[in-house]
Amino acid sequence: MRRLTAVLLSLLLADVALAGVKEDPDREAKGRGDRFGRAMILQPKQVLTEADIADLASRGIKVTRAITEGRYIARVQDGVTATDDARIASLEPMTSRMKLHRSVVSEASLAKPHNRVNVIFHRDVDFEAARDAILASGGELEDVLQVKYSPGQRLTVNVSAATLQALVADERVMTIVGISRRQPRTENAVTAAVHNVTPLYSAPYGLSGEGVNVSLFELAEAQGSHVEFAGGRLTVNALGGTADNKGHATHVAGIIGAAGVNAAAKGMAPQTRIYQYCLPVSGQNQCEGDWLELKDEALTPLGIIADNNSWGFTLGWFTEGGFPVWDGSEIWFGSYIPDFGGPFVDDISIQRKVLFVHSAGND
C-alpha cells in the first residue's frame, strides 16, 4: 500500500511540477535565454559533416550537441525554419517535459519543501548565465562560493516546486536530474585468464606499458609500498577506507601493472606507472572532492592516457538503522544518465583525450 501511495504521489507531483509550463513552440523566453535562440531537436537525414554544421550555423541553426539515435540539439534563431533544407528530416521543439528527468519526480515524491537536483545547461551557456538562471528562478546554489561549473555544465541546486517550474522553462537549461542516494561499491572479476594477455608480453609485440601513465579510481587507498610496484610505480592519492576496499584497490592496481615478482600475479602492463585516486564514501574513507572534477583536472597534466573504474553503485535494498530499506532505485537500473557520470565522463574524455573504462556491474 505504501508503495502504491508513493507511485500515485509521484504522478501527482509530476503534473504539479509542470503545471503552467507552456509547450507552445512559439513561446518567447523573455529575458531567460532569448539571446541563445530556441533549443530544438534536429533529426538529420544522414550524419552531419563539419561543413554541414558550419553551413547550418550560418543559416541560424547552431548544432551544439550530438545525442542518441543520430539526432542533435541545435539552437535555432527566431524566424528560422528548415522546411527547405534537404539535410534535415525534422526540427522539433525541445519541450519542458523532455527536459525533466523522472528522477526529479522521484525526489519530489519525498514531499520536502526543497529538493536537491542537478541542473545541466546547454554547452553554449557560460557559468555566469547559468548562475543568473538559477538565481532568477528563485533557486539556491548548493555551494554559494562556486565560481565555475562542475564537469558537464552541471550545477547542484536546491529548488522548490515553483523554482523547478521556472528552470524547466528556461532556454538555458538542457535537463534537470534528481540526485541519486546510491553508495559506491567495489566490483571485480577474473580477467587475465579470460583475455589471454600473456602473449602480448612476448615477441613480436613485447608490450610492457613502459613510458605509459594510467590511473584508477577506488574507494580506499591501495598499498603503494607493495613489492609488485617497486620503484615508485604506484602513486596513491587516497586516504583511509575499509580493509576489503584497500585490498580491492591493491588487487585492481596489480591487475593493471603488477611487475610479476610473483609470476602468477603479473599485470597487464607490468612496467606502466599508475596513479590512484579515490571516491569519497561517507563513513568509509577520508577522501574529499568531486571525482568527476578530479578526472577533469588531475589526469591530463600527468600525461595519463587511460583510467580504470572497477566500482559501481548499490541498487535496490540497503541497510539503514539495522533494517532493510528499498531505495526506489528501479529508475536507475541500466541507467546511463548524468547522475551516474556517463555523459560527463564522455565530455571529459573527448576534451582531455583520456580513455575511461568503467565496470558494467556484477549484478
GROMACS .gro file of C-alpha atoms in nm:
model
  363
    1MET     CA    1   0.000   0.000   0.000
    2ARG     CA    2   0.281   0.242   0.088
    3ARG     CA    3   0.445   0.161  -0.247
    4LEU     CA    4   0.121   0.236  -0.437
    5THR     CA    5   0.075   0.559  -0.244
    6ALA     CA    6   0.428   0.672  -0.335
    7VAL     CA    7   0.364   0.597  -0.705
    8LEU     CA    8   0.037   0.794  -0.706
    9LEU     CA    9   0.205   1.082  -0.524
   10SER     CA   10   0.486   1.081  -0.780
   11LEU     CA   11   0.237   1.103  -1.067
   12LEU     CA   12   0.055   1.388  -0.896
   13LEU     CA   13   0.378   1.576  -0.834
   14ALA     CA   14   0.481   1.530  -1.195
   15ASP     CA   15   0.171   1.721  -1.301
   16VAL     CA   16   0.219   1.982  -1.028
   17ALA     CA   17   0.584   2.034  -1.122
   18LEU     CA   18   0.487   2.103  -1.481
   19ALA     CA   19   0.166   2.290  -1.414
   20GLY     CA   20   0.159   2.614  -1.605
   21VAL     CA   21   0.461   2.531  -1.818
   22LYS     CA   22   0.364   2.619  -2.172
   23GLU     CA   23   0.458   2.382  -2.452
   24ASP     CA   24   0.381   2.634  -2.727
   25PRO     CA   25   0.671   2.607  -2.976
   26ASP     CA   26   0.650   2.982  -3.038
   27ARG     CA   27   0.674   3.092  -2.674
   28GLU     CA   28   0.926   3.367  -2.601
   29ALA     CA   29   1.192   3.325  -2.337
   30LYS     CA   30   1.158   3.691  -2.235
   31GLY     CA   31   1.494   3.751  -2.072
   32ARG     CA   32   1.554   3.388  -1.980
   33GLY     CA   33   1.793   3.279  -2.251
   34ASP     CA   34   1.635   3.452  -2.551
   35ARG     CA   35   1.977   3.563  -2.675
   36PHE     CA   36   2.072   3.196  -2.720
   37GLY     CA   37   1.785   3.103  -2.950
   38ARG     CA   38   1.536   2.821  -2.906
   39ALA     CA   39   1.674   2.475  -2.820
   40MET     CA   40   1.540   2.217  -3.065
   41ILE     CA   41   1.593   1.851  -3.157
   42LEU     CA   42   1.736   1.817  -3.507
   43GLN     CA   43   1.693   1.484  -3.688
   44PRO     CA   44   1.914   1.480  -3.999
   45LYS     CA   45   1.864   1.251  -4.295
   46GLN     CA   46   2.225   1.142  -4.253
   47VAL     CA   47   2.518   1.219  -4.022
   48LEU     CA   48   2.611   1.586  -4.048
   49THR     CA   49   2.962   1.670  -4.165
   50GLU     CA   50   3.168   1.957  -4.024
   51ALA     CA   51   3.087   2.150  -4.342
   52ASP     CA   52   2.715   2.085  -4.288
   53ILE     CA   53   2.736   2.207  -3.928
   54ALA     CA   54   2.920   2.523  -4.033
   55ASP     CA   55   2.670   2.595  -4.310
   56LEU     CA   56   2.371   2.541  -4.081
   57ALA     CA   57   2.525   2.781  -3.828
   58SER     CA   58   2.546   3.048  -4.098
   59ARG     CA   59   2.173   2.998  -4.157
   60GLY     CA   60   2.081   3.043  -3.789
   61ILE     CA   61   2.080   2.675  -3.684
   62LYS     CA   62   2.374   2.615  -3.448
   63VAL     CA   63   2.435   2.247  -3.369
   64THR     CA   64   2.555   2.221  -3.007
   65ARG     CA   65   2.549   1.854  -2.910
   66ALA     CA   66   2.507   1.508  -3.062
   67ILE     CA   67   2.253   1.290  -2.880
   68THR     CA   68   2.103   0.943  -2.924
   69GLU     CA   69   1.952   0.795  -3.239
   70GLY     CA   70   2.161   1.012  -3.471
   71ARG     CA   71   1.998   1.334  -3.352
   72TYR     CA   72   2.142   1.666  -3.239
   73ILE     CA   73   2.049   1.951  -3.009
   74ALA     CA   74   2.054   2.277  -3.201
   75ARG     CA   75   1.998   2.645  -3.126
   76VAL     CA   76   1.757   2.797  -3.374
   77GLN     CA   77   1.723   3.173  -3.409
   78ASP     CA   78   1.379   3.335  -3.428
   79GLY     CA   79   1.217   3.315  -3.769
   80VAL     CA   80   1.448   3.042  -3.898
   81THR     CA   81   1.291   2.730  -4.050
   82ALA     CA   82   1.438   2.420  -4.210
   83THR     CA   83   1.150   2.310  -4.431
   84ASP     CA   84   1.355   2.354  -4.748
   85ASP     CA   85   1.683   2.202  -4.623
   86ALA     CA   86   1.744   1.862  -4.781
   87ARG     CA   87   1.976   1.759  -4.496
   88ILE     CA   88   1.711   1.787  -4.223
   89ALA     CA   89   1.433   1.533  -4.172
   90SER     CA   90   1.276   1.719  -3.879
   91LEU     CA   91   1.336   2.006  -3.638
   92GLU     CA   92   1.120   1.977  -3.327
   93PRO     CA   93   1.099   2.195  -3.014
   94MET     CA   94   1.281   2.069  -2.704
   95THR     CA   95   0.983   2.076  -2.471
   96SER     CA   96   0.976   2.118  -2.097
   97ARG     CA   97   0.867   1.758  -2.047
   98MET     CA   98   1.173   1.637  -2.237
   99LYS     CA   99   1.398   1.830  -2.001
  100LEU     CA  100   1.263   1.696  -1.671
  101HIS     CA  101   1.408   1.352  -1.588
  102ARG     CA  102   1.177   1.119  -1.398
  103SER     CA  103   1.433   1.103  -1.117
  104VAL     CA  104   1.322   1.458  -1.028
  105VAL     CA  105   0.970   1.329  -0.977
  106SER     CA  106   1.111   1.054  -0.756
  107GLU     CA  107   1.292   1.316  -0.548
  108ALA     CA  108   0.979   1.536  -0.534
  109SER     CA  109   0.774   1.241  -0.405
  110LEU     CA  110   0.960   1.278  -0.073
  111ALA     CA  111   0.737   1.585  -0.022
  112LYS     CA  112   1.013   1.809   0.114
  113PRO     CA  113   0.979   2.189   0.080
  114HIS     CA  114   1.308   2.196  -0.113
  115ASN     CA  115   1.486   1.929  -0.316
  116ARG     CA  116   1.846   1.891  -0.439
  117VAL     CA  117   1.873   1.847  -0.814
  118ASN     CA  118   2.141   1.865  -1.079
  119VAL     CA  119   2.069   2.131  -1.341
  120ILE     CA  120   2.261   2.067  -1.664
  121PHE     CA  121   2.297   2.361  -1.901
  122HIS     CA  122   2.348   2.373  -2.274
  123ARG     CA  123   2.709   2.393  -2.391
  124ASP     CA  124   2.672   2.748  -2.518
  125VAL     CA  125   2.567   2.877  -2.173
  126ASP     CA  126   2.858   3.015  -1.970
  127PHE     CA  127   2.876   2.991  -1.592
  128GLU     CA  128   2.758   3.346  -1.531
  129ALA     CA  129   2.448   3.295  -1.744
  130ALA     CA  130   2.379   2.963  -1.569
  131ARG     CA  131   2.409   3.121  -1.226
  132ASP     CA  132   2.177   3.402  -1.336
  133ALA     CA  133   1.921   3.143  -1.444
  134ILE     CA  134   1.935   2.972  -1.104
  135LEU     CA  135   1.901   3.295  -0.907
  136ALA     CA  136   1.629   3.439  -1.133
  137SER     CA  137   1.420   3.126  -1.079
  138GLY     CA  138   1.450   3.151  -0.701
  139GLY     CA  139   1.685   2.855  -0.668
  140GLU     CA  140   1.988   2.835  -0.441
  141LEU     CA  141   2.330   2.705  -0.540
  142GLU     CA  142   2.442   2.432  -0.303
  143ASP     CA  143   2.786   2.596  -0.297
  144VAL     CA  144   2.728   2.972  -0.284
  145LEU     CA  145   3.101   3.033  -0.343
  146GLN     CA  146   3.106   2.827  -0.662
  147VAL     CA  147   3.276   3.014  -0.947
  148LYS     CA  148   3.275   2.752  -1.222
  149TYR     CA  149   3.075   2.458  -1.349
  150SER     CA  150   3.116   2.107  -1.228
  151PRO     CA  151   3.207   1.880  -1.523
  152GLY     CA  152   2.929   1.854  -1.777
  153GLN     CA  153   2.797   2.210  -1.730
  154ARG     CA  154   2.628   2.097  -1.409
  155LEU     CA  155   2.518   2.292  -1.103
  156THR     CA  156   2.371   2.133  -0.790
  157VAL     CA  157   2.075   2.341  -0.679
  158ASN     CA  158   1.816   2.348  -0.402
  159VAL     CA  159   1.475   2.405  -0.558
  160SER     CA  160   1.110   2.443  -0.467
  161ALA     CA  161   0.826   2.336  -0.696
  162ALA     CA  162   0.796   2.693  -0.829
  163THR     CA  163   1.172   2.712  -0.894
  164LEU     CA  164   1.163   2.381  -1.079
  165GLN     CA  165   0.880   2.510  -1.294
  166ALA     CA  166   1.077   2.823  -1.385
  167LEU     CA  167   1.401   2.638  -1.457
  168VAL     CA  168   1.248   2.373  -1.681
  169ALA     CA  169   1.102   2.652  -1.898
  170ASP     CA  170   1.435   2.837  -1.925
  171GLU     CA  171   1.608   2.807  -2.264
  172ARG     CA  172   1.947   2.796  -2.095
  173VAL     CA  173   1.863   2.467  -1.920
  174MET     CA  174   1.918   2.141  -2.108
  175THR     CA  175   1.790   1.895  -1.846
  176ILE     CA  176   1.720   1.858  -1.475
  177VAL     CA  177   1.810   1.534  -1.299
  178GLY     CA  178   1.747   1.410  -0.947
  179ILE     CA  179   2.045   1.329  -0.726
  180SER     CA  180   2.091   0.962  -0.652
  181ARG     CA  181   2.149   0.850  -0.295
  182ARG     CA  182   2.326   0.533  -0.410
  183GLN     CA  183   2.654   0.445  -0.241
  184PRO     CA  184   2.955   0.335  -0.449
  185ARG     CA  185   3.077  -0.024  -0.409
  186THR     CA  186   3.372  -0.215  -0.545
  187GLU     CA  187   3.345  -0.466  -0.830
  188ASN     CA  188   3.588  -0.725  -0.957
  189ALA     CA  189   3.625  -1.017  -1.198
  190VAL     CA  190   3.887  -1.266  -1.311
  191THR     CA  191   4.028  -1.108  -1.625
  192ALA     CA  192   4.383  -1.206  -1.720
  193ALA     CA  193   4.300  -1.568  -1.798
  194VAL     CA  194   3.984  -1.472  -1.983
  195HIS     CA  195   4.157  -1.216  -2.203
  196ASN     CA  196   4.474  -1.423  -2.267
  197VAL     CA  197   4.707  -1.125  -2.237
  198THR     CA  198   5.028  -1.320  -2.173
  199PRO     CA  199   5.126  -1.340  -2.545
  200LEU     CA  200   5.134  -0.960  -2.555
  201TYR     CA  201   5.447  -0.963  -2.336
  202SER     CA  202   5.629  -1.178  -2.592
  203ALA     CA  203   5.772  -1.120  -2.939
  204PRO     CA  204   5.679  -0.976  -3.176
  205TYR     CA  205   5.470  -0.746  -2.955
  206GLY     CA  206   5.680  -0.705  -2.642
  207LEU     CA  207   5.421  -0.476  -2.485
  208SER     CA  208   5.505  -0.380  -2.127
  209GLY     CA  209   5.345  -0.040  -2.065
  210GLU     CA  210   5.684   0.124  -2.020
  211GLY     CA  211   5.657   0.501  -2.058
  212VAL     CA  212   5.278   0.491  -2.028
  213ASN     CA  213   5.086   0.658  -1.743
  214VAL     CA  214   4.745   0.531  -1.633
  215SER     CA  215   4.515   0.590  -1.337
  216LEU     CA  216   4.243   0.420  -1.138
  217PHE     CA  217   3.971   0.539  -0.901
  218GLU     CA  218   3.890   0.327  -0.596
  219LEU     CA  219   3.710   0.351  -0.261
  220ALA     CA  220   4.022   0.313  -0.044
  221GLU     CA  221   4.399   0.354  -0.059
  222ALA     CA  222   4.599   0.086  -0.237
  223GLN     CA  223   4.927  -0.047  -0.094
  224GLY     CA  224   5.177   0.171  -0.276
  225SER     CA  225   5.468   0.001  -0.095
  226HIS     CA  226   5.382  -0.344  -0.235
  227VAL     CA  227   5.683  -0.519  -0.388
  228GLU     CA  228   5.497  -0.551  -0.721
  229PHE     CA  229   5.511  -0.171  -0.757
  230ALA     CA  230   5.875  -0.122  -0.658
  231GLY     CA  231   6.045   0.192  -0.785
  232GLY     CA  232   5.753   0.416  -0.703
  233ARG     CA  233   5.534   0.298  -0.993
  234LEU     CA  234   5.215   0.333  -0.788
  235THR     CA  235   5.133   0.680  -0.656
  236VAL     CA  236   4.843   0.675  -0.410
  237ASN     CA  237   4.620   0.982  -0.378
  238ALA     CA  238   4.369   0.836  -0.134
  239LEU     CA  239   4.316   0.824   0.239
  240GLY     CA  240   4.161   0.554   0.454
  241GLY     CA  241   3.896   0.302   0.360
  242THR     CA  242   3.792  -0.043   0.479
  243ALA     CA  243   4.031  -0.338   0.473
  244ASP     CA  244   3.829  -0.505   0.196
  245ASN     CA  245   3.833  -0.192  -0.020
  246LYS     CA  246   4.207  -0.143   0.037
  247GLY     CA  247   4.260  -0.498  -0.079
  248HIS     CA  248   4.041  -0.435  -0.381
  249ALA     CA  249   4.235  -0.120  -0.474
  250THR     CA  250   4.567  -0.304  -0.449
  251HIS     CA  251   4.429  -0.600  -0.645
  252VAL     CA  252   4.299  -0.383  -0.930
  253ALA     CA  253   4.627  -0.187  -0.944
  254GLY     CA  254   4.801  -0.524  -0.966
  255ILE     CA  255   4.580  -0.645  -1.249
  256ILE     CA  256   4.683  -0.331  -1.436
  257GLY     CA  257   5.053  -0.320  -1.361
  258ALA     CA  258   5.199  -0.571  -1.113
  259ALA     CA  259   5.563  -0.628  -1.211
  260GLY     CA  260   5.547  -1.006  -1.195
  261VAL     CA  261   5.765  -1.068  -0.889
  262ASN     CA  262   5.503  -1.335  -0.837
  263ALA     CA  263   5.474  -1.463  -1.193
  264ALA     CA  264   5.113  -1.569  -1.140
  265ALA     CA  265   5.021  -1.212  -1.046
  266LYS     CA  266   5.188  -1.030  -1.335
  267GLY     CA  267   4.977  -0.737  -1.451
  268MET     CA  268   4.852  -0.642  -1.795
  269ALA     CA  269   5.116  -0.369  -1.834
  270PRO     CA  270   5.393  -0.460  -1.586
  271GLN     CA  271   5.605  -0.151  -1.639
  272THR     CA  272   5.336   0.116  -1.654
  273ARG     CA  273   5.318   0.399  -1.400
  274ILE     CA  274   4.992   0.410  -1.203
  275TYR     CA  275   4.821   0.697  -1.022
  276GLN     CA  276   4.542   0.600  -0.784
  277TYR     CA  277   4.259   0.835  -0.682
  278CYS     CA  278   3.963   0.795  -0.450
  279LEU     CA  279   3.587   0.839  -0.437
  280PRO     CA  280   3.460   0.992  -0.111
  281VAL     CA  281   3.231   0.747   0.072
  282SER     CA  282   3.072   0.872   0.393
  283GLY     CA  283   3.183   0.675   0.697
  284GLN     CA  284   3.424   0.458   0.497
  285ASN     CA  285   3.717   0.678   0.396
  286GLN     CA  286   3.864   1.024   0.441
  287CYS     CA  287   3.877   1.113   0.073
  288GLU     CA  288   3.745   1.452  -0.035
  289GLY     CA  289   3.643   1.630  -0.354
  290ASP     CA  290   3.433   1.555  -0.661
  291TRP     CA  291   3.560   1.250  -0.851
  292LEU     CA  292   3.443   1.399  -1.181
  293GLU     CA  293   3.642   1.715  -1.117
  294LEU     CA  294   3.950   1.503  -1.043
  295LYS     CA  295   3.908   1.325  -1.376
  296ASP     CA  296   3.866   1.660  -1.548
  297GLU     CA  297   4.157   1.842  -1.385
  298ALA     CA  298   4.415   1.599  -1.243
  299LEU     CA  299   4.481   1.340  -1.511
  300THR     CA  300   4.587   1.535  -1.820
  301PRO     CA  301   4.879   1.720  -1.651
  302LEU     CA  302   5.022   1.378  -1.557
  303GLY     CA  303   5.004   1.252  -1.914
  304ILE     CA  304   4.751   0.983  -1.823
  305ILE     CA  305   4.601   0.816  -2.130
  306ALA     CA  306   4.362   0.564  -1.967
  307ASP     CA  307   4.167   0.548  -1.641
  308ASN     CA  308   4.008   0.241  -1.478
  309ASN     CA  309   3.700   0.228  -1.254
  310SER     CA  310   3.618  -0.113  -1.104
  311TRP     CA  311   3.325   0.010  -0.897
  312GLY     CA  312   2.957   0.082  -0.934
  313PHE     CA  313   2.653   0.176  -0.726
  314THR     CA  314   2.438  -0.027  -0.490
  315LEU     CA  315   2.086  -0.058  -0.629
  316GLY     CA  316   1.774  -0.192  -0.460
  317TRP     CA  317   1.784  -0.282  -0.092
  318PHE     CA  318   2.021  -0.124   0.158
  319THR     CA  319   2.051  -0.127   0.536
  320GLU     CA  320   1.955   0.178   0.741
  321GLY     CA  321   1.941   0.171   1.119
  322GLY     CA  322   1.971  -0.206   1.113
  323PHE     CA  323   1.669  -0.253   0.888
  324PRO     CA  324   1.648  -0.336   0.514
  325VAL     CA  325   1.509  -0.044   0.313
  326TRP     CA  326   1.406  -0.039  -0.053
  327ASP     CA  327   1.552   0.271  -0.217
  328GLY     CA  328   1.314   0.304  -0.512
  329SER     CA  329   1.607   0.264  -0.749
  330GLU     CA  330   1.427   0.084  -1.031
  331ILE     CA  331   1.451   0.410  -1.230
  332TRP     CA  332   1.832   0.374  -1.222
  333PHE     CA  333   1.856   0.012  -1.343
  334GLY     CA  334   2.063   0.002  -1.662
  335SER     CA  335   2.097   0.377  -1.649
  336TYR     CA  336   2.339   0.591  -1.845
  337ILE     CA  337   2.243   0.933  -1.718
  338PRO     CA  338   2.416   1.242  -1.576
  339ASP     CA  339   2.372   1.140  -1.212
  340PHE     CA  340   2.594   0.837  -1.267
  341GLY     CA  341   2.853   1.036  -1.458
  342GLY     CA  342   2.802   0.880  -1.802
  343PRO     CA  343   2.767   1.185  -2.029
  344PHE     CA  344   3.001   1.388  -1.806
  345VAL     CA  345   3.273   1.126  -1.840
  346ASP     CA  346   3.214   1.128  -2.217
  347ASP     CA  347   3.267   1.504  -2.230
  348ILE     CA  348   3.586   1.485  -2.022
  349SER     CA  349   3.718   1.200  -2.237
  350ILE     CA  350   3.662   1.397  -2.557
  351GLN     CA  351   3.810   1.720  -2.422
  352ARG     CA  352   4.103   1.573  -2.223
  353LYS     CA  353   4.187   1.281  -2.455
  354VAL     CA  354   4.171   1.022  -2.176
  355LEU     CA  355   4.011   0.678  -2.226
  356PHE     CA  356   3.779   0.594  -1.934
  357VAL     CA  357   3.697   0.230  -1.861
  358HIS     CA  358   3.406   0.163  -1.624
  359SER     CA  359   3.270  -0.158  -1.479
  360ALA     CA  360   2.934  -0.271  -1.615
  361GLY     CA  361   2.848  -0.420  -1.276
  362ASN     CA  362   2.844  -0.766  -1.122
  363ASP     CA  363   2.468  -0.783  -1.072
   0.00000   0.00000   0.00000
